Amino acid sequence: MNLLERFLVRGTVEYAGVAAGRIRRVRIACRPLSWTPGQHVRLHLGGLRGPRRTYSVWDLDGRAMELRMLDHGGDGPGARWARTVRPGEQVLFGRPEGGFITRPAPYHLFVGEETATAAFGPMMAALAPSATVHGLVEVDTENDRLPLPREVCWRFRHGAPAASSHTLPAALRELDLPGRPGVAYVAGEARTVQAVREHLVNDRGWPRRSVVTKPFWTPGRTGME
């Protein structure tokens, strides 16, 4: 195994299309890899020296990796790749990594927007059938609802910005949760993630260690477009 193969994986795009609304689906044939649901990979767009973008792994079945990503209509490298990638293209990416994974808890709370659903789906699917799950997901329109393996409460922005969202924390304040804390998984735009965490910690009295966060993007931050 050479140095490149030790740290990076080569793959070939098998499928590229729409999963739901503005959410794209990409399947990449690759060698077997270990993976924990909720982890991500870093793709080198345009080769080893090209820009890197991070995507949550939707599935990894031993011969191929499935990704889901939001096409927000922007012109950054990640948005262009999600929109234009085609079957047959070669890709280079790092092994799955990251600590945004489920952990033992009396119940599990998932809060986020479109970009978070790519991680939430496999995390929910990995939980035992007996696990109690609460979910609150905000998307722009009904068409952007990515099918998830557990029931969640959907909220719609209808054109309002996802950055620094006021509607997602407001909806969370109205969500009926058990009296004791569980473990929350909060992902999406960085400032909205912070507002959700502050509500759980300051208003509901959750320990900070019980709120697991993953900011995926924020306006103006290179690599998070």
PDB file of C-alpha atoms in Angstrom:
ATOM      1  CA  MET A   1       0.000   0.000   0.000  1.00  0.00           C
ATOM      2  CA  ASN A   2       1.538   3.334  -1.038  1.00  0.00           C
ATOM      3  CA  LEU A   3       1.304   6.569   0.939  1.00  0.00           C
ATOM      4  CA  LEU A   4      -1.649   7.854  -1.093  1.00  0.00           C
ATOM      5  CA  GLU A   5      -3.676   4.665  -0.558  1.00  0.00           C
ATOM      6  CA  ARG A   6      -2.969   4.749   3.166  1.00  0.00           C
ATOM      7  CA  PHE A   7      -4.708   8.073   3.671  1.00  0.00           C
ATOM      8  CA  LEU A   8      -6.932   8.533   0.610  1.00  0.00           C
ATOM      9  CA  VAL A   9      -9.395   6.401  -1.342  1.00  0.00           C
ATOM     10  CA  ARG A  10     -10.026   6.372  -5.091  1.00  0.00           C
ATOM     11  CA  GLY A  11     -13.552   5.855  -6.326  1.00  0.00           C
ATOM     12  CA  THR A  12     -15.708   6.030  -9.439  1.00  0.00           C
ATOM     13  CA  VAL A  13     -19.078   7.754  -9.567  1.00  0.00           C
ATOM     14  CA  GLU A  14     -21.781   5.178 -10.360  1.00  0.00           C
ATOM     15  CA  TYR A  15     -24.855   7.386 -10.055  1.00  0.00           C
ATOM     16  CA  ALA A  16     -25.612  11.088  -9.708  1.00  0.00           C
ATOM     17  CA  GLY A  17     -29.144  12.456  -9.482  1.00  0.00           C
ATOM     18  CA  VAL A  18     -31.840  13.927  -7.269  1.00  0.00           C
ATOM     19  CA  ALA A  19     -32.750  12.429  -3.888  1.00  0.00           C
ATOM     20  CA  ALA A  20     -35.446  14.994  -2.989  1.00  0.00           C
ATOM     21  CA  GLY A  21     -36.059  18.602  -4.036  1.00  0.00           C
ATOM     22  CA  ARG A  22     -32.681  20.357  -4.032  1.00  0.00           C
ATOM     23  CA  ILE A  23     -30.907  17.430  -2.356  1.00  0.00           C
ATOM     24  CA  ARG A  24     -28.583  15.485  -4.622  1.00  0.00           C
ATOM     25  CA  ARG A  25     -27.662  11.813  -4.420  1.00  0.00           C
ATOM     26  CA  VAL A  26     -24.227  10.520  -5.472  1.00  0.00           C
ATOM     27  CA  ARG A  27     -23.101   6.872  -5.350  1.00  0.00           C
ATOM     28  CA  ILE A  28     -19.367   6.168  -5.560  1.00  0.00           C
ATOM     29  CA  ALA A  29     -17.887   2.699  -6.125  1.00  0.00           C
ATOM     30  CA  CYS A  30     -14.894   2.167  -3.837  1.00  0.00           C
ATOM     31  CA  ARG A  31     -13.021  -0.433  -1.832  1.00  0.00           C
ATOM     32  CA  PRO A  32     -14.468  -1.636   1.504  1.00  0.00           C
ATOM     33  CA  LEU A  33     -14.162   0.911   4.317  1.00  0.00           C
ATOM     34  CA  SER A  34     -15.130   1.001   7.980  1.00  0.00           C
ATOM     35  CA  TRP A  35     -17.726   3.617   8.951  1.00  0.00           C
ATOM     36  CA  THR A  36     -19.889   4.739  11.846  1.00  0.00           C
ATOM     37  CA  PRO A  37     -23.205   6.397  10.838  1.00  0.00           C
ATOM     38  CA  GLY A  38     -22.927  10.162  11.184  1.00  0.00           C
ATOM     39  CA  GLN A  39     -19.322  10.341  10.013  1.00  0.00           C
ATOM     40  CA  HIS A  40     -18.187  12.281   6.958  1.00  0.00           C
ATOM     41  CA  VAL A  41     -15.603  12.145   4.180  1.00  0.00           C
ATOM     42  CA  ARG A  42     -13.513  14.915   2.649  1.00  0.00           C
ATOM     43  CA  LEU A  43     -13.606  14.911  -1.145  1.00  0.00           C
ATOM     44  CA  HIS A  44     -10.784  16.395  -3.204  1.00  0.00           C
ATOM     45  CA  LEU A  45     -12.654  18.132  -6.000  1.00  0.00           C
ATOM     46  CA  GLY A  46     -10.618  18.210  -9.184  1.00  0.00           C
ATOM     47  CA  GLY A  47      -7.833  15.945  -7.937  1.00  0.00           C
ATOM     48  CA  LEU A  48      -5.351  15.801  -5.093  1.00  0.00           C
ATOM     49  CA  ARG A  49      -4.524  19.517  -5.180  1.00  0.00           C
ATOM     50  CA  GLY A  50      -8.092  20.655  -5.726  1.00  0.00           C
ATOM     51  CA  PRO A  51     -10.359  22.203  -3.072  1.00  0.00           C
ATOM     52  CA  ARG A  52     -11.709  19.862  -0.410  1.00  0.00           C
ATOM     53  CA  ARG A  53     -15.343  19.677   0.650  1.00  0.00           C
ATOM     54  CA  THR A  54     -16.910  17.631   3.432  1.00  0.00           C
ATOM     55  CA  TYR A  55     -19.989  15.440   2.959  1.00  0.00           C
ATOM     56  CA  SER A  56     -21.828  13.162   5.386  1.00  0.00           C
ATOM     57  CA  VAL A  57     -21.923   9.503   4.400  1.00  0.00           C
ATOM     58  CA  TRP A  58     -25.486   8.322   3.810  1.00  0.00           C
ATOM     59  CA  ASP A  59     -24.546   4.653   3.383  1.00  0.00           C
ATOM     60  CA  LEU A  60     -21.464   2.481   2.915  1.00  0.00           C
ATOM     61  CA  ASP A  61     -22.246  -1.078   1.870  1.00  0.00           C
ATOM     62  CA  GLY A  62     -18.845  -2.648   1.242  1.00  0.00           C
ATOM     63  CA  ARG A  63     -18.561  -1.832  -2.455  1.00  0.00           C
ATOM     64  CA  ALA A  64     -19.953   1.685  -2.757  1.00  0.00           C
ATOM     65  CA  MET A  65     -20.541   4.847  -0.760  1.00  0.00           C
ATOM     66  CA  GLU A  66     -23.729   6.924  -0.918  1.00  0.00           C
ATOM     67  CA  LEU A  67     -23.689  10.679  -0.310  1.00  0.00           C
ATOM     68  CA  ARG A  68     -26.472  13.244   0.029  1.00  0.00           C
ATOM     69  CA  MET A  69     -25.801  16.974  -0.368  1.00  0.00           C
ATOM     70  CA  LEU A  70     -27.788  20.167  -0.811  1.00  0.00           C
ATOM     71  CA  ASP A  71     -27.588  22.013  -4.117  1.00  0.00           C
ATOM     72  CA  HIS A  72     -28.203  25.534  -2.829  1.00  0.00           C
ATOM     73  CA  GLY A  73     -27.659  27.103  -6.246  1.00  0.00           C
ATOM     74  CA  GLY A  74     -24.371  28.787  -5.363  1.00  0.00           C
ATOM     75  CA  ASP A  75     -21.224  28.904  -7.478  1.00  0.00           C
ATOM     76  CA  GLY A  76     -18.682  27.525  -5.012  1.00  0.00           C
ATOM     77  CA  PRO A  77     -16.653  24.384  -5.834  1.00  0.00           C
ATOM     78  CA  GLY A  78     -18.825  22.124  -3.684  1.00  0.00           C
ATOM     79  CA  ALA A  79     -22.109  23.379  -5.102  1.00  0.00           C
ATOM     80  CA  ARG A  80     -20.820  23.092  -8.683  1.00  0.00           C
ATOM     81  CA  TRP A  81     -19.570  19.557  -8.098  1.00  0.00           C
ATOM     82  CA  ALA A  82     -22.862  18.401  -6.574  1.00  0.00           C
ATOM     83  CA  ARG A  83     -24.744  19.831  -9.555  1.00  0.00           C
ATOM     84  CA  THR A  84     -22.471  18.679 -12.383  1.00  0.00           C
ATOM     85  CA  VAL A  85     -20.821  15.393 -11.316  1.00  0.00           C
ATOM     86  CA  ARG A  86     -21.609  12.512 -13.684  1.00  0.00           C
ATOM     87  CA  PRO A  87     -21.238   8.710 -13.670  1.00  0.00           C
ATOM     88  CA  GLY A  88     -17.783   7.548 -14.676  1.00  0.00           C
ATOM     89  CA  GLU A  89     -15.921  10.435 -13.054  1.00  0.00           C
ATOM     90  CA  GLN A  90     -13.011   9.547 -10.762  1.00  0.00           C
ATOM     91  CA  VAL A  91     -12.969  10.955  -7.225  1.00  0.00           C
ATOM     92  CA  LEU A  92     -10.438  11.036  -4.418  1.00  0.00           C
ATOM     93  CA  PHE A  93     -11.492  11.226  -0.784  1.00  0.00           C
ATOM     94  CA  GLY A  94     -10.352  10.591   2.764  1.00  0.00           C
ATOM     95  CA  ARG A  95     -11.551   7.728   4.924  1.00  0.00           C
ATOM     96  CA  PRO A  96     -14.758   8.285   6.950  1.00  0.00           C
ATOM     97  CA  GLU A  97     -14.066  10.248  10.126  1.00  0.00           C
ATOM     98  CA  GLY A  98     -15.681  12.414  12.793  1.00  0.00           C
ATOM     99  CA  GLY A  99     -17.334  12.159  16.201  1.00  0.00           C
ATOM    100  CA  PHE A 100     -20.850  13.287  15.230  1.00  0.00           C
ATOM    101  CA  ILE A 101     -22.334   9.883  16.050  1.00  0.00           C
ATOM    102  CA  THR A 102     -25.045   8.601  18.371  1.00  0.00           C
ATOM    103  CA  ARG A 103     -24.286   7.603  21.936  1.00  0.00           C
ATOM    104  CA  PRO A 104     -26.211   5.862  24.736  1.00  0.00           C
ATOM    105  CA  ALA A 105     -29.089   8.029  25.954  1.00  0.00           C
ATOM    106  CA  PRO A 106     -32.575   7.777  27.517  1.00  0.00           C
ATOM    107  CA  TYR A 107     -33.806   9.337  24.259  1.00  0.00           C
ATOM    108  CA  HIS A 108     -32.373  11.030  21.177  1.00  0.00           C
ATOM    109  CA  LEU A 109     -33.198  14.505  19.849  1.00  0.00           C
ATOM    110  CA  PHE A 110     -32.266  15.552  16.294  1.00  0.00           C
ATOM    111  CA  VAL A 111     -32.457  19.253  15.371  1.00  0.00           C
ATOM    112  CA  GLY A 112     -31.265  20.816  12.126  1.00  0.00           C
ATOM    113  CA  GLU A 113     -32.036  21.873   8.561  1.00  0.00           C
ATOM    114  CA  GLU A 114     -31.564  20.462   5.045  1.00  0.00           C
ATOM    115  CA  THR A 115     -27.814  19.952   5.321  1.00  0.00           C
ATOM    116  CA  ALA A 116     -28.229  18.044   8.587  1.00  0.00           C
ATOM    117  CA  THR A 117     -30.557  15.394   7.169  1.00  0.00           C
ATOM    118  CA  ALA A 118     -27.688  13.696   5.315  1.00  0.00           C
ATOM    119  CA  ALA A 119     -26.181  12.812   8.703  1.00  0.00           C
ATOM    120  CA  PHE A 120     -29.457  12.359  10.596  1.00  0.00           C
ATOM    121  CA  GLY A 121     -30.761   9.645   8.256  1.00  0.00           C
ATOM    122  CA  PRO A 122     -28.023   7.054   8.861  1.00  0.00           C
ATOM    123  CA  MET A 123     -27.742   7.994  12.553  1.00  0.00           C
ATOM    124  CA  MET A 124     -31.447   7.325  13.079  1.00  0.00           C
ATOM    125  CA  ALA A 125     -31.295   4.095  11.079  1.00  0.00           C
ATOM    126  CA  ALA A 126     -28.473   2.796  13.280  1.00  0.00           C
ATOM    127  CA  LEU A 127     -30.461   3.192  16.503  1.00  0.00           C
ATOM    128  CA  ALA A 128     -32.211   0.196  18.005  1.00  0.00           C
ATOM    129  CA  PRO A 129     -35.918  -0.071  17.089  1.00  0.00           C
ATOM    130  CA  SER A 130     -36.748   0.396  20.775  1.00  0.00           C
ATOM    131  CA  ALA A 131     -34.877   3.724  21.011  1.00  0.00           C
ATOM    132  CA  THR A 132     -37.009   6.831  21.572  1.00  0.00           C
ATOM    133  CA  VAL A 133     -36.392   9.520  18.959  1.00  0.00           C
ATOM    134  CA  HIS A 134     -37.590  13.124  18.741  1.00  0.00           C
ATOM    135  CA  GLY A 135     -36.786  15.170  15.669  1.00  0.00           C
ATOM    136  CA  LEU A 136     -37.247  18.727  14.428  1.00  0.00           C
ATOM    137  CA  VAL A 137     -36.092  19.560  10.913  1.00  0.00           C
ATOM    138  CA  GLU A 138     -36.490  22.864   9.102  1.00  0.00           C
ATOM    139  CA  VAL A 139     -36.361  22.970   5.282  1.00  0.00           C
ATOM    140  CA  ASP A 140     -37.269  25.595   2.738  1.00  0.00           C
ATOM    141  CA  THR A 141     -40.254  23.824   1.148  1.00  0.00           C
ATOM    142  CA  GLU A 142     -42.039  20.499   1.362  1.00  0.00           C
ATOM    143  CA  ASN A 143     -40.062  19.248  -1.651  1.00  0.00           C
ATOM    144  CA  ASP A 144     -36.796  19.432   0.307  1.00  0.00           C
ATOM    145  CA  ARG A 145     -37.829  16.771   2.813  1.00  0.00           C
ATOM    146  CA  LEU A 146     -35.298  13.952   2.551  1.00  0.00           C
ATOM    147  CA  PRO A 147     -36.995  10.694   3.618  1.00  0.00           C
ATOM    148  CA  LEU A 148     -35.827   9.766   7.110  1.00  0.00           C
ATOM    149  CA  PRO A 149     -36.203   6.432   8.929  1.00  0.00           C
ATOM    150  CA  ARG A 150     -37.934   7.999  11.959  1.00  0.00           C
ATOM    151  CA  GLU A 151     -40.840  10.397  12.324  1.00  0.00           C
ATOM    152  CA  VAL A 152     -39.797  14.036  12.768  1.00  0.00           C
ATOM    153  CA  CYS A 153     -41.582  17.379  12.979  1.00  0.00           C
ATOM    154  CA  TRP A 154     -41.035  19.322   9.765  1.00  0.00           C
ATOM    155  CA  ARG A 155     -40.968  23.122   9.616  1.00  0.00           C
ATOM    156  CA  PHE A 156     -40.788  25.226   6.447  1.00  0.00           C
ATOM    157  CA  ARG A 157     -39.036  28.568   5.852  1.00  0.00           C
ATOM    158  CA  HIS A 158     -40.692  29.374   2.494  1.00  0.00           C
ATOM    159  CA  GLY A 159     -37.851  31.582   1.322  1.00  0.00           C
ATOM    160  CA  ALA A 160     -36.609  32.875   4.680  1.00  0.00           C
ATOM    161  CA  PRO A 161     -32.843  32.476   5.212  1.00  0.00           C
ATOM    162  CA  ALA A 162     -31.501  29.354   6.909  1.00  0.00           C
ATOM    163  CA  ALA A 163     -28.611  31.339   8.411  1.00  0.00           C
ATOM    164  CA  SER A 164     -29.304  32.646  11.913  1.00  0.00           C
ATOM    165  CA  SER A 165     -32.756  31.101  11.684  1.00  0.00           C
ATOM    166  CA  HIS A 166     -35.241  32.377  14.249  1.00  0.00           C
ATOM    167  CA  THR A 167     -37.949  29.896  13.327  1.00  0.00           C
ATOM    168  CA  LEU A 168     -36.015  26.711  14.160  1.00  0.00           C
ATOM    169  CA  PRO A 169     -35.152  27.691  17.770  1.00  0.00           C
ATOM    170  CA  ALA A 170     -38.710  29.026  18.177  1.00  0.00           C
ATOM    171  CA  ALA A 171     -40.156  25.698  17.022  1.00  0.00           C
ATOM    172  CA  LEU A 172     -37.850  23.861  19.408  1.00  0.00           C
ATOM    173  CA  ARG A 173     -39.171  25.920  22.343  1.00  0.00           C
ATOM    174  CA  GLU A 174     -42.630  24.567  21.542  1.00  0.00           C
ATOM    175  CA  LEU A 175     -41.511  20.952  21.167  1.00  0.00           C
ATOM    176  CA  ASP A 176     -42.813  18.674  23.914  1.00  0.00           C
ATOM    177  CA  LEU A 177     -39.842  16.736  25.320  1.00  0.00           C
ATOM    178  CA  PRO A 178     -39.454  14.507  28.387  1.00  0.00           C
ATOM    179  CA  GLY A 179     -38.612  16.270  31.623  1.00  0.00           C
ATOM    180  CA  ARG A 180     -35.101  14.905  31.855  1.00  0.00           C
ATOM    181  CA  PRO A 181     -32.398  15.527  29.236  1.00  0.00           C
ATOM    182  CA  GLY A 182     -31.512  13.004  26.569  1.00  0.00           C
ATOM    183  CA  VAL A 183     -28.774  13.494  24.009  1.00  0.00           C
ATOM    184  CA  ALA A 184     -29.287  16.099  21.268  1.00  0.00           C
ATOM    185  CA  TYR A 185     -27.620  16.057  17.867  1.00  0.00           C
ATOM    186  CA  VAL A 186     -27.682  19.555  16.381  1.00  0.00           C
ATOM    187  CA  ALA A 187     -26.316  20.249  12.898  1.00  0.00           C
ATOM    188  CA  GLY A 188     -26.570  22.754  10.064  1.00  0.00           C
ATOM    189  CA  GLU A 189     -25.746  26.457   9.805  1.00  0.00           C
ATOM    190  CA  ALA A 190     -23.275  27.486  12.512  1.00  0.00           C
ATOM    191  CA  ARG A 191     -25.175  30.387  14.100  1.00  0.00           C
ATOM    192  CA  THR A 192     -28.456  28.481  14.142  1.00  0.00           C
ATOM    193  CA  VAL A 193     -26.685  25.520  15.732  1.00  0.00           C
ATOM    194  CA  GLN A 194     -25.392  27.855  18.443  1.00  0.00           C
ATOM    195  CA  ALA A 195     -28.880  29.265  19.097  1.00  0.00           C
ATOM    196  CA  VAL A 196     -30.358  25.772  19.431  1.00  0.00           C
ATOM    197  CA  ARG A 197     -27.618  24.698  21.833  1.00  0.00           C
ATOM    198  CA  GLU A 198     -28.098  27.822  23.958  1.00  0.00           C
ATOM    199  CA  HIS A 199     -31.817  27.116  24.242  1.00  0.00           C
ATOM    200  CA  LEU A 200     -31.255  23.522  25.362  1.00  0.00           C
ATOM    201  CA  VAL A 201     -28.537  24.455  27.857  1.00  0.00           C
ATOM    202  CA  ASN A 202     -29.823  27.799  29.179  1.00  0.00           C
ATOM    203  CA  ASP A 203     -33.594  27.395  28.938  1.00  0.00           C
ATOM    204  CA  ARG A 204     -34.094  23.652  29.367  1.00  0.00           C
ATOM    205  CA  GLY A 205     -31.149  23.020  31.673  1.00  0.00           C
ATOM    206  CA  TRP A 206     -29.427  20.353  29.588  1.00  0.00           C
ATOM    207  CA  PRO A 207     -25.759  19.635  30.395  1.00  0.00           C
ATOM    208  CA  ARG A 208     -23.486  20.894  27.632  1.00  0.00           C
ATOM    209  CA  ARG A 209     -22.041  17.408  27.187  1.00  0.00           C
ATOM    210  CA  SER A 210     -25.540  16.217  26.253  1.00  0.00           C
ATOM    211  CA  VAL A 211     -25.705  18.523  23.219  1.00  0.00           C
ATOM    212  CA  VAL A 212     -23.561  17.251  20.345  1.00  0.00           C
ATOM    213  CA  THR A 213     -23.123  19.886  17.623  1.00  0.00           C
ATOM    214  CA  LYS A 214     -21.869  19.855  14.052  1.00  0.00           C
ATOM    215  CA  PRO A 215     -21.810  23.202  12.179  1.00  0.00           C
ATOM    216  CA  PHE A 216     -21.762  22.350   8.470  1.00  0.00           C
ATOM    217  CA  TRP A 217     -21.752  25.839   6.951  1.00  0.00           C
ATOM    218  CA  THR A 218     -22.119  29.549   7.504  1.00  0.00           C
ATOM    219  CA  PRO A 219     -22.301  32.470   5.044  1.00  0.00           C
ATOM    220  CA  GLY A 220     -18.968  33.788   3.839  1.00  0.00           C
ATOM    221  CA  ARG A 221     -16.859  30.953   5.227  1.00  0.00           C
ATOM    222  CA  THR A 222     -14.704  29.354   2.542  1.00  0.00           C
ATOM    223  CA  GLY A 223     -15.203  25.616   2.367  1.00  0.00           C
ATOM    224  CA  MET A 224     -18.596  25.779   4.058  1.00  0.00           C
ATOM    225  CA  GLU A 225     -20.634  27.044   1.125  1.00  0.00           C
TER     226      GLU A 225
END
